[in-house]
PDB file of C-alpha atoms in Angstrom:
ATOM      1  CA  MET A   1       0.289  -0.042  -0.518  1.00 82.00           C
ATOM      2  CA  THR A   2       1.185   3.703  -0.979  1.00 94.00           C
ATOM      3  CA  GLU A   3       1.979   6.085   1.548  1.00 92.00           C
ATOM      4  CA  ALA A   4      -0.729   8.355  -0.716  1.00 93.00           C
ATOM      5  CA  MET A   5      -3.844   5.081   0.024  1.00 95.00           C
ATOM      6  CA  SER A   6      -2.715   4.218   3.803  1.00 95.00           C
ATOM      7  CA  ARG A   7      -3.375   8.145   4.515  1.00 97.00           C
ATOM      8  CA  ARG A   8      -6.684   8.368   3.075  1.00 97.00           C
ATOM      9  CA  ARG A   9      -7.855   5.242   4.217  1.00 97.00           C
ATOM     10  CA  GLN A  10      -6.865   6.824   8.009  1.00 98.00           C
ATOM     11  CA  LEU A  11      -8.706   9.130   6.765  1.00 98.00           C
ATOM     12  CA  ALA A  12     -11.786   8.230   5.800  1.00 98.00           C
ATOM     13  CA  ASP A  13     -11.659   5.920   9.435  1.00 98.00           C
ATOM     14  CA  ALA A  14     -10.690   9.055  10.937  1.00 98.00           C
ATOM     15  CA  ALA A  15     -14.569  10.058   9.008  1.00 98.00           C
ATOM     16  CA  ILE A  16     -16.624   7.294  10.658  1.00 98.00           C
ATOM     17  CA  THR A  17     -15.434   7.379  14.442  1.00 98.00           C
ATOM     18  CA  THR A  18     -16.167  11.463  13.437  1.00 98.00           C
ATOM     19  CA  LEU A  19     -19.540  10.526  11.847  1.00 98.00           C
ATOM     20  CA  ALA A  20     -20.336   8.074  14.717  1.00 97.00           C
ATOM     21  CA  GLU A  21     -19.010  10.760  17.391  1.00 97.00           C
ATOM     22  CA  ALA A  22     -20.718  14.086  15.923  1.00 97.00           C
ATOM     23  CA  GLY A  23     -22.792  13.922  13.135  1.00 96.00           C
ATOM     24  CA  MET A  24     -23.188  14.321  10.202  1.00 96.00           C
ATOM     25  CA  ARG A  25     -23.299  17.886  10.973  1.00 95.00           C
ATOM     26  CA  GLY A  26     -19.663  17.810  12.982  1.00 97.00           C
ATOM     27  CA  LEU A  27     -18.051  16.763   9.566  1.00 97.00           C
ATOM     28  CA  THR A  28     -16.080  18.678   8.637  1.00 97.00           C
ATOM     29  CA  HIS A  29     -12.413  19.121   7.353  1.00 98.00           C
ATOM     30  CA  ARG A  30     -10.513  20.041  10.006  1.00 97.00           C
ATOM     31  CA  ALA A  31     -12.420  17.259  12.433  1.00 98.00           C
ATOM     32  CA  VAL A  32     -11.318  14.772  10.497  1.00 98.00           C
ATOM     33  CA  ASP A  33      -7.834  16.273  10.735  1.00 98.00           C
ATOM     34  CA  ARG A  34      -8.230  15.932  14.687  1.00 98.00           C
ATOM     35  CA  ALA A  35      -9.413  12.626  14.659  1.00 98.00           C
ATOM     36  CA  ALA A  36      -6.913  11.242  12.589  1.00 98.00           C
ATOM     37  CA  GLY A  37      -3.626  13.382  14.095  1.00 97.00           C
ATOM     38  CA  LEU A  38      -3.017  15.272  11.170  1.00 97.00           C
ATOM     39  CA  PRO A  39      -2.258  18.382  10.423  1.00 97.00           C
ATOM     40  CA  GLU A  40      -4.565  20.612   9.406  1.00 96.00           C
ATOM     41  CA  GLY A  41      -5.002  20.836   5.465  1.00 97.00           C
ATOM     42  CA  SER A  42      -4.628  17.603   5.351  1.00 97.00           C
ATOM     43  CA  CYS A  43      -8.258  15.713   4.841  1.00 98.00           C
ATOM     44  CA  SER A  44      -8.804  18.766   2.155  1.00 97.00           C
ATOM     45  CA  TYR A  45      -5.942  17.417   0.041  1.00 97.00           C
ATOM     46  CA  TYR A  46      -7.572  14.227  -0.311  1.00 98.00           C
ATOM     47  CA  PHE A  47     -10.591  14.692  -0.730  1.00 98.00           C
ATOM     48  CA  ARG A  48     -12.177  18.137  -2.011  1.00 96.00           C
ATOM     49  CA  THR A  49     -14.986  18.231  -0.992  1.00 96.00           C
ATOM     50  CA  ARG A  50     -17.387  16.649   1.472  1.00 95.00           C
ATOM     51  CA  GLN A  51     -19.259  13.933  -0.892  1.00 94.00           C
ATOM     52  CA  ALA A  52     -15.499  12.680  -1.517  1.00 96.00           C
ATOM     53  CA  LEU A  53     -15.139  12.279   1.525  1.00 97.00           C
ATOM     54  CA  LEU A  54     -18.184  11.167   2.467  1.00 96.00           C
ATOM     55  CA  ARG A  55     -18.206   7.893  -0.366  1.00 95.00           C
ATOM     56  CA  ALA A  56     -14.298   7.610   1.136  1.00 96.00           C
ATOM     57  CA  ALA A  57     -16.324   7.207   4.558  1.00 97.00           C
ATOM     58  CA  ILE A  58     -18.528   4.798   2.377  1.00 95.00           C
ATOM     59  CA  ASP A  59     -16.024   2.141   0.203  1.00 94.00           C
ATOM     60  CA  ARG A  60     -13.986   2.250   3.696  1.00 96.00           C
ATOM     61  CA  LEU A  61     -16.825   1.059   5.385  1.00 95.00           C
ATOM     62  CA  VAL A  62     -17.638  -2.016   2.696  1.00 92.00           C
ATOM     63  CA  GLU A  63     -13.990  -2.862   2.988  1.00 93.00           C
ATOM     64  CA  VAL A  64     -14.246  -3.210   6.708  1.00 94.00           C
ATOM     65  CA  ASP A  65     -17.866  -4.900   6.468  1.00 91.00           C
ATOM     66  CA  LEU A  66     -16.677  -7.522   3.572  1.00 88.00           C
ATOM     67  CA  ALA A  67     -13.372  -8.338   5.919  1.00 91.00           C
ATOM     68  CA  ASP A  68     -15.877  -9.070   8.590  1.00 91.00           C
ATOM     69  CA  LEU A  69     -17.983 -11.400   7.022  1.00 88.00           C
ATOM     70  CA  ALA A  70     -15.011 -13.275   4.815  1.00 87.00           C
ATOM     71  CA  ASP A  71     -13.687 -14.185   8.554  1.00 89.00           C
ATOM     72  CA  ARG A  72     -16.719 -16.707   8.927  1.00 88.00           C
ATOM     73  CA  PRO A  73     -16.540 -18.927   6.489  1.00 86.00           C
ATOM     74  CA  ALA A  74     -19.984 -20.211   7.144  1.00 85.00           C
ATOM     75  CA  LEU A  75     -21.563 -17.132   6.231  1.00 84.00           C
ATOM     76  CA  SER A  76     -20.838 -17.614   3.301  1.00 75.00           C
ATOM     77  CA  GLY A  77     -19.967 -21.129   1.939  1.00 71.00           C
ATOM     78  CA  LYS A  78     -22.193 -23.995   2.344  1.00 75.00           C
ATOM     79  CA  ALA A  79     -22.627 -24.777   5.809  1.00 77.00           C
ATOM     80  CA  ASP A  80     -25.315 -26.241   7.808  1.00 85.00           C
ATOM     81  CA  LEU A  81     -28.067 -23.891   9.622  1.00 88.00           C
ATOM     82  CA  ALA A  82     -26.808 -24.088  12.977  1.00 89.00           C
ATOM     83  CA  ASP A  83     -23.287 -23.184  12.203  1.00 90.00           C
ATOM     84  CA  VAL A  84     -24.445 -20.113  10.335  1.00 90.00           C
ATOM     85  CA  ALA A  85     -26.937 -18.894  12.289  1.00 91.00           C
ATOM     86  CA  GLU A  86     -24.071 -19.253  15.007  1.00 92.00           C
ATOM     87  CA  ALA A  87     -21.630 -16.938  12.931  1.00 92.00           C
ATOM     88  CA  ALA A  88     -24.709 -14.688  12.073  1.00 92.00           C
ATOM     89  CA  ALA A  89     -24.839 -14.327  15.730  1.00 93.00           C
ATOM     90  CA  GLY A  90     -20.884 -13.698  16.065  1.00 93.00           C
ATOM     91  CA  LEU A  91     -21.125 -11.265  13.514  1.00 93.00           C
ATOM     92  CA  PHE A  92     -24.171  -9.437  15.136  1.00 92.00           C
ATOM     93  CA  GLU A  93     -22.073  -9.349  18.537  1.00 92.00           C
ATOM     94  CA  PHE A  94     -18.929  -8.058  16.564  1.00 94.00           C
ATOM     95  CA  TRP A  95     -20.770  -5.015  15.026  1.00 93.00           C
ATOM     96  CA  THR A  96     -22.687  -4.066  18.301  1.00 90.00           C
ATOM     97  CA  THR A  97     -19.385  -4.467  20.883  1.00 92.00           C
ATOM     98  CA  LYS A  98     -15.854  -3.814  18.483  1.00 94.00           C
ATOM     99  CA  GLY A  99     -17.730  -2.265  15.393  1.00 95.00           C
ATOM    100  CA  ARG A 100     -20.234   0.007  17.345  1.00 95.00           C
ATOM    101  CA  VAL A 101     -18.869   2.891  15.989  1.00 96.00           C
ATOM    102  CA  ARG A 102     -19.077   1.751  12.117  1.00 96.00           C
ATOM    103  CA  MET A 103     -22.330   1.287  12.239  1.00 95.00           C
ATOM    104  CA  LEU A 104     -22.782   4.772  14.438  1.00 96.00           C
ATOM    105  CA  ALA A 105     -21.401   5.937  11.287  1.00 97.00           C
ATOM    106  CA  ARG A 106     -23.779   4.108   8.503  1.00 95.00           C
ATOM    107  CA  TYR A 107     -26.934   5.232  10.487  1.00 95.00           C
ATOM    108  CA  GLU A 108     -26.009   9.331   9.636  1.00 96.00           C
ATOM    109  CA  LEU A 109     -24.428   8.206   6.136  1.00 95.00           C
ATOM    110  CA  ALA A 110     -28.222   6.670   5.196  1.00 93.00           C
ATOM    111  CA  LEU A 111     -30.145   9.523   6.422  1.00 94.00           C
ATOM    112  CA  GLU A 112     -28.088  11.250   4.674  1.00 94.00           C
ATOM    113  CA  ALA A 113     -28.347   9.625   1.923  1.00 94.00           C
ATOM    114  CA  THR A 114     -32.518  10.539   1.669  1.00 94.00           C
ATOM    115  CA  ARG A 115     -31.758  14.257   1.471  1.00 93.00           C
ATOM    116  CA  ARG A 116     -28.784  13.788  -1.359  1.00 92.00           C
ATOM    117  CA  PRO A 117     -30.035  11.516  -4.088  1.00 92.00           C
ATOM    118  CA  GLU A 118     -25.935  11.400  -5.174  1.00 91.00           C
ATOM    119  CA  LEU A 119     -24.604   9.583  -2.445  1.00 92.00           C
ATOM    120  CA  ARG A 120     -27.861   7.654  -2.128  1.00 93.00           C
ATOM    121  CA  ALA A 121     -26.469   5.956  -5.904  1.00 92.00           C
ATOM    122  CA  VAL A 122     -23.133   5.594  -3.922  1.00 90.00           C
ATOM    123  CA  PHE A 123     -25.127   3.841  -0.893  1.00 88.00           C
ATOM    124  CA  VAL A 124     -27.377   1.807  -2.996  1.00 89.00           C
ATOM    125  CA  GLU A 125     -24.113   0.651  -5.283  1.00 89.00           C
ATOM    126  CA  ALA A 126     -22.372  -0.141  -1.862  1.00 88.00           C
ATOM    127  CA  GLY A 127     -24.955  -2.036  -0.559  1.00 86.00           C
ATOM    128  CA  SER A 128     -25.308  -4.360  -3.664  1.00 89.00           C
ATOM    129  CA  ARG A 129     -22.076  -6.836  -2.170  1.00 85.00           C
ATOM    130  CA  PRO A 130     -23.412  -7.247   0.983  1.00 85.00           C
ATOM    131  CA  ARG A 131     -26.644  -8.181  -0.582  1.00 90.00           C
ATOM    132  CA  LEU A 132     -25.306 -10.834  -3.463  1.00 90.00           C
ATOM    133  CA  LEU A 133     -23.260 -12.377  -0.127  1.00 88.00           C
ATOM    134  CA  ALA A 134     -26.850 -12.941   1.682  1.00 90.00           C
ATOM    135  CA  GLU A 135     -27.890 -14.205  -1.745  1.00 92.00           C
ATOM    136  CA  HIS A 136     -25.030 -16.522  -2.005  1.00 89.00           C
ATOM    137  CA  MET A 137     -25.543 -17.769   1.745  1.00 89.00           C
ATOM    138  CA  LEU A 138     -29.041 -18.454   0.836  1.00 91.00           C
ATOM    139  CA  ALA A 139     -28.834 -20.390  -2.180  1.00 90.00           C
ATOM    140  CA  ALA A 140     -26.092 -22.331   0.301  1.00 87.00           C
ATOM    141  CA  ILE A 141     -28.919 -23.274   3.037  1.00 88.00           C
ATOM    142  CA  GLY A 142     -31.215 -23.600   0.233  1.00 88.00           C
ATOM    143  CA  ALA A 143     -34.097 -21.332   0.072  1.00 91.00           C
ATOM    144  CA  PRO A 144     -36.090 -21.439  -2.678  1.00 93.00           C
ATOM    145  CA  ASP A 145     -35.692 -17.904  -4.642  1.00 94.00           C
ATOM    146  CA  PRO A 146     -32.022 -16.530  -3.169  1.00 94.00           C
ATOM    147  CA  ALA A 147     -32.119 -13.430  -5.609  1.00 94.00           C
ATOM    148  CA  ARG A 148     -35.518 -12.126  -4.021  1.00 95.00           C
ATOM    149  CA  GLN A 149     -35.005 -13.687  -0.473  1.00 94.00           C
ATOM    150  CA  ALA A 150     -31.621 -11.630   0.041  1.00 94.00           C
ATOM    151  CA  PRO A 151     -32.818  -8.705  -0.055  1.00 93.00           C
ATOM    152  CA  VAL A 152     -35.232  -8.712   2.715  1.00 94.00           C
ATOM    153  CA  LEU A 153     -33.511 -11.218   4.684  1.00 93.00           C
ATOM    154  CA  VAL A 154     -30.677  -8.031   4.800  1.00 92.00           C
ATOM    155  CA  ALA A 155     -33.314  -6.005   5.661  1.00 92.00           C
ATOM    156  CA  CYS A 156     -34.227  -8.241   8.704  1.00 91.00           C
ATOM    157  CA  LEU A 157     -31.059  -8.135  10.193  1.00 91.00           C
ATOM    158  CA  ASP A 158     -30.208  -4.400   9.497  1.00 91.00           C
ATOM    159  CA  GLY A 159     -33.493  -3.935  11.984  1.00 90.00           C
ATOM    160  CA  LEU A 160     -31.857  -5.763  14.338  1.00 89.00           C
ATOM    161  CA  LEU A 161     -29.209  -3.968  14.543  1.00 90.00           C
ATOM    162  CA  PHE A 162     -30.542  -0.622  14.387  1.00 91.00           C
ATOM    163  CA  ASP A 163     -32.914  -1.822  17.439  1.00 89.00           C
ATOM    164  CA  HIS A 164     -29.498  -2.177  19.513  1.00 87.00           C
ATOM    165  CA  LEU A 165     -28.242   0.060  18.519  1.00 89.00           C
ATOM    166  CA  ALA A 166     -30.288   3.414  18.463  1.00 86.00           C
ATOM    167  CA  GLY A 167     -34.453   1.984  18.506  1.00 79.00           C
ATOM    168  CA  ALA A 168     -36.601   1.565  21.434  1.00 74.00           C
ATOM    169  CA  GLY A 169     -34.381  -0.593  22.663  1.00 64.00           C
ATOM    170  CA  ALA A 170     -37.563  -3.113  23.695  1.00 65.00           C
ATOM    171  CA  LEU A 171     -35.843  -6.352  21.806  1.00 72.00           C
ATOM    172  CA  ASP A 172     -32.891  -7.089  24.628  1.00 77.00           C
ATOM    173  CA  LEU A 173     -31.808 -10.546  23.532  1.00 83.00           C
ATOM    174  CA  THR A 174     -29.130 -13.020  25.580  1.00 86.00           C
ATOM    175  CA  ALA A 175     -26.320 -14.441  23.122  1.00 87.00           C
ATOM    176  CA  ALA A 176     -28.566 -17.302  23.600  1.00 91.00           C
ATOM    177  CA  GLU A 177     -32.177 -15.615  22.067  1.00 91.00           C
ATOM    178  CA  LEU A 178     -30.252 -13.870  19.721  1.00 90.00           C
ATOM    179  CA  ARG A 179     -28.687 -16.736  18.377  1.00 92.00           C
ATOM    180  CA  ALA A 180     -32.458 -18.750  18.096  1.00 93.00           C
ATOM    181  CA  ALA A 181     -33.935 -16.148  17.194  1.00 91.00           C
ATOM    182  CA  LEU A 182     -31.104 -16.318  13.853  1.00 92.00           C
ATOM    183  CA  LEU A 183     -32.029 -19.487  13.410  1.00 93.00           C
ATOM    184  CA  ASP A 184     -35.168 -19.073  13.407  1.00 94.00           C
ATOM    185  CA  VAL A 185     -35.298 -16.414  10.465  1.00 92.00           C
ATOM    186  CA  LEU A 186     -32.714 -18.182   8.074  1.00 92.00           C
ATOM    187  CA  ARG A 187     -34.960 -21.146   8.954  1.00 92.00           C
ATOM    188  CA  SER A 188     -37.922 -19.569   7.654  1.00 92.00           C
ATOM    189  CA  PHE A 189     -36.609 -18.717   4.292  1.00 90.00           C
ATOM    190  CA  SER A 190     -34.737 -21.755   4.059  1.00 86.00           C
ATOM    191  CA  LEU A 191     -38.191 -23.653   3.364  1.00 79.00           C
ATOM    192  CA  HIS A 192     -40.289 -23.839   0.073  1.00 65.00           C
ATOM    193  CA  PRO A 193     -43.982 -23.269  -0.394  1.00 62.00           C
ATOM    194  CA  SER A 194     -44.754 -26.884   0.152  1.00 56.00           C
ATOM    195  CA  GLY A 195     -43.356 -25.558   3.708  1.00 52.00           C
ATOM    196  CA  GLY A 196     -41.050 -28.632   3.743  1.00 51.00           C
ATOM    197  CA  ASN A 197     -37.104 -27.990   4.149  1.00 54.00           C
ATOM    198  CA  SER A 198     -34.547 -28.745   1.753  1.00 49.00           C
ATOM    199  CA  SER A 199     -31.807 -29.911   3.667  1.00 46.00           C
ATOM    200  CA  GLY A 200     -33.380 -32.447   5.736  1.00 41.00           C
ATOM    201  CA  GLY A 201     -30.872 -33.059   8.311  1.00 40.00           C
ATOM    202  CA  HIS A 202     -30.440 -29.123   9.099  1.00 42.00           C
ATOM    203  CA  SER A 203     -33.617 -28.766  10.925  1.00 40.00           C
ATOM    204  CA  SER A 204     -32.867 -31.398  13.388  1.00 37.00           C
ATOM    205  CA  GLY A 205     -29.737 -30.136  14.179  1.00 39.00           C
ATOM    206  CA  ALA A 206     -30.815 -26.254  13.896  1.00 37.00           C
ATOM    207  CA  ARG A 207     -33.211 -26.848  17.289  1.00 36.00           C
ATOM    208  CA  SER A 208     -30.145 -28.797  19.471  1.00 36.00           C
ATOM    209  CA  SER A 209     -28.246 -25.225  18.858  1.00 35.00           C
ATOM    210  CA  GLY A 210     -30.203 -23.656  21.098  1.00 37.00           C
ATOM    211  CA  GLY A 211     -28.625 -24.636  24.495  1.00 34.00           C
ATOM    212  CA  ARG A 212     -25.154 -23.770  22.866  1.00 33.00           C
ATOM    213  CA  ALA A 213     -22.905 -21.548  24.862  1.00 35.00           C
ATOM    214  CA  ALA A 214     -23.065 -17.714  24.513  1.00 34.00           C
ATOM    215  CA  LEU A 215     -20.230 -17.040  21.948  1.00 30.00           C
TER     216      LEU A 215
END
């Protein structure tokens, strides 16, 4: 990685932190310089416009999120439903603790995108990659229509994350309850219209996973 690429990444990370801590109004080039610990003018040198800075933050969020997913092969390869649910629960726990700043920054960007069509286009493009991974995961667990179901699954998981981090907080699940809930969601997506499960051995294994130790 070149020095310029490293500096851009550093500034993008600082922009994400600034968004989470100070919101969209607090995101200025100077604020990002301070968060990155760099001389004033550094951010404006690499990202001339606010749009360029926001684009960099979104691209960095996607990059790190995809790396998180790659660290959990059960979410993208052939795996038992119970293993997929456990991997998803682990990712959820990570994103609501160590990855919390990134999630809060994403919500700030999502709201801003509703007011800025040019940013909305970037946001939708970035979201296509996680949805494609969800489609592959659904295909692996035997879902009848992965392409149609993937956006719905992503929306369900996004809703769980939002409720935990920024919602009313009515859904306060333990690790075991979260795993069981995710298992129920995944099982519903793997059912065929006839009501049967396409992966015969998965159901019994899934039912036994509820008593596993918390991550």
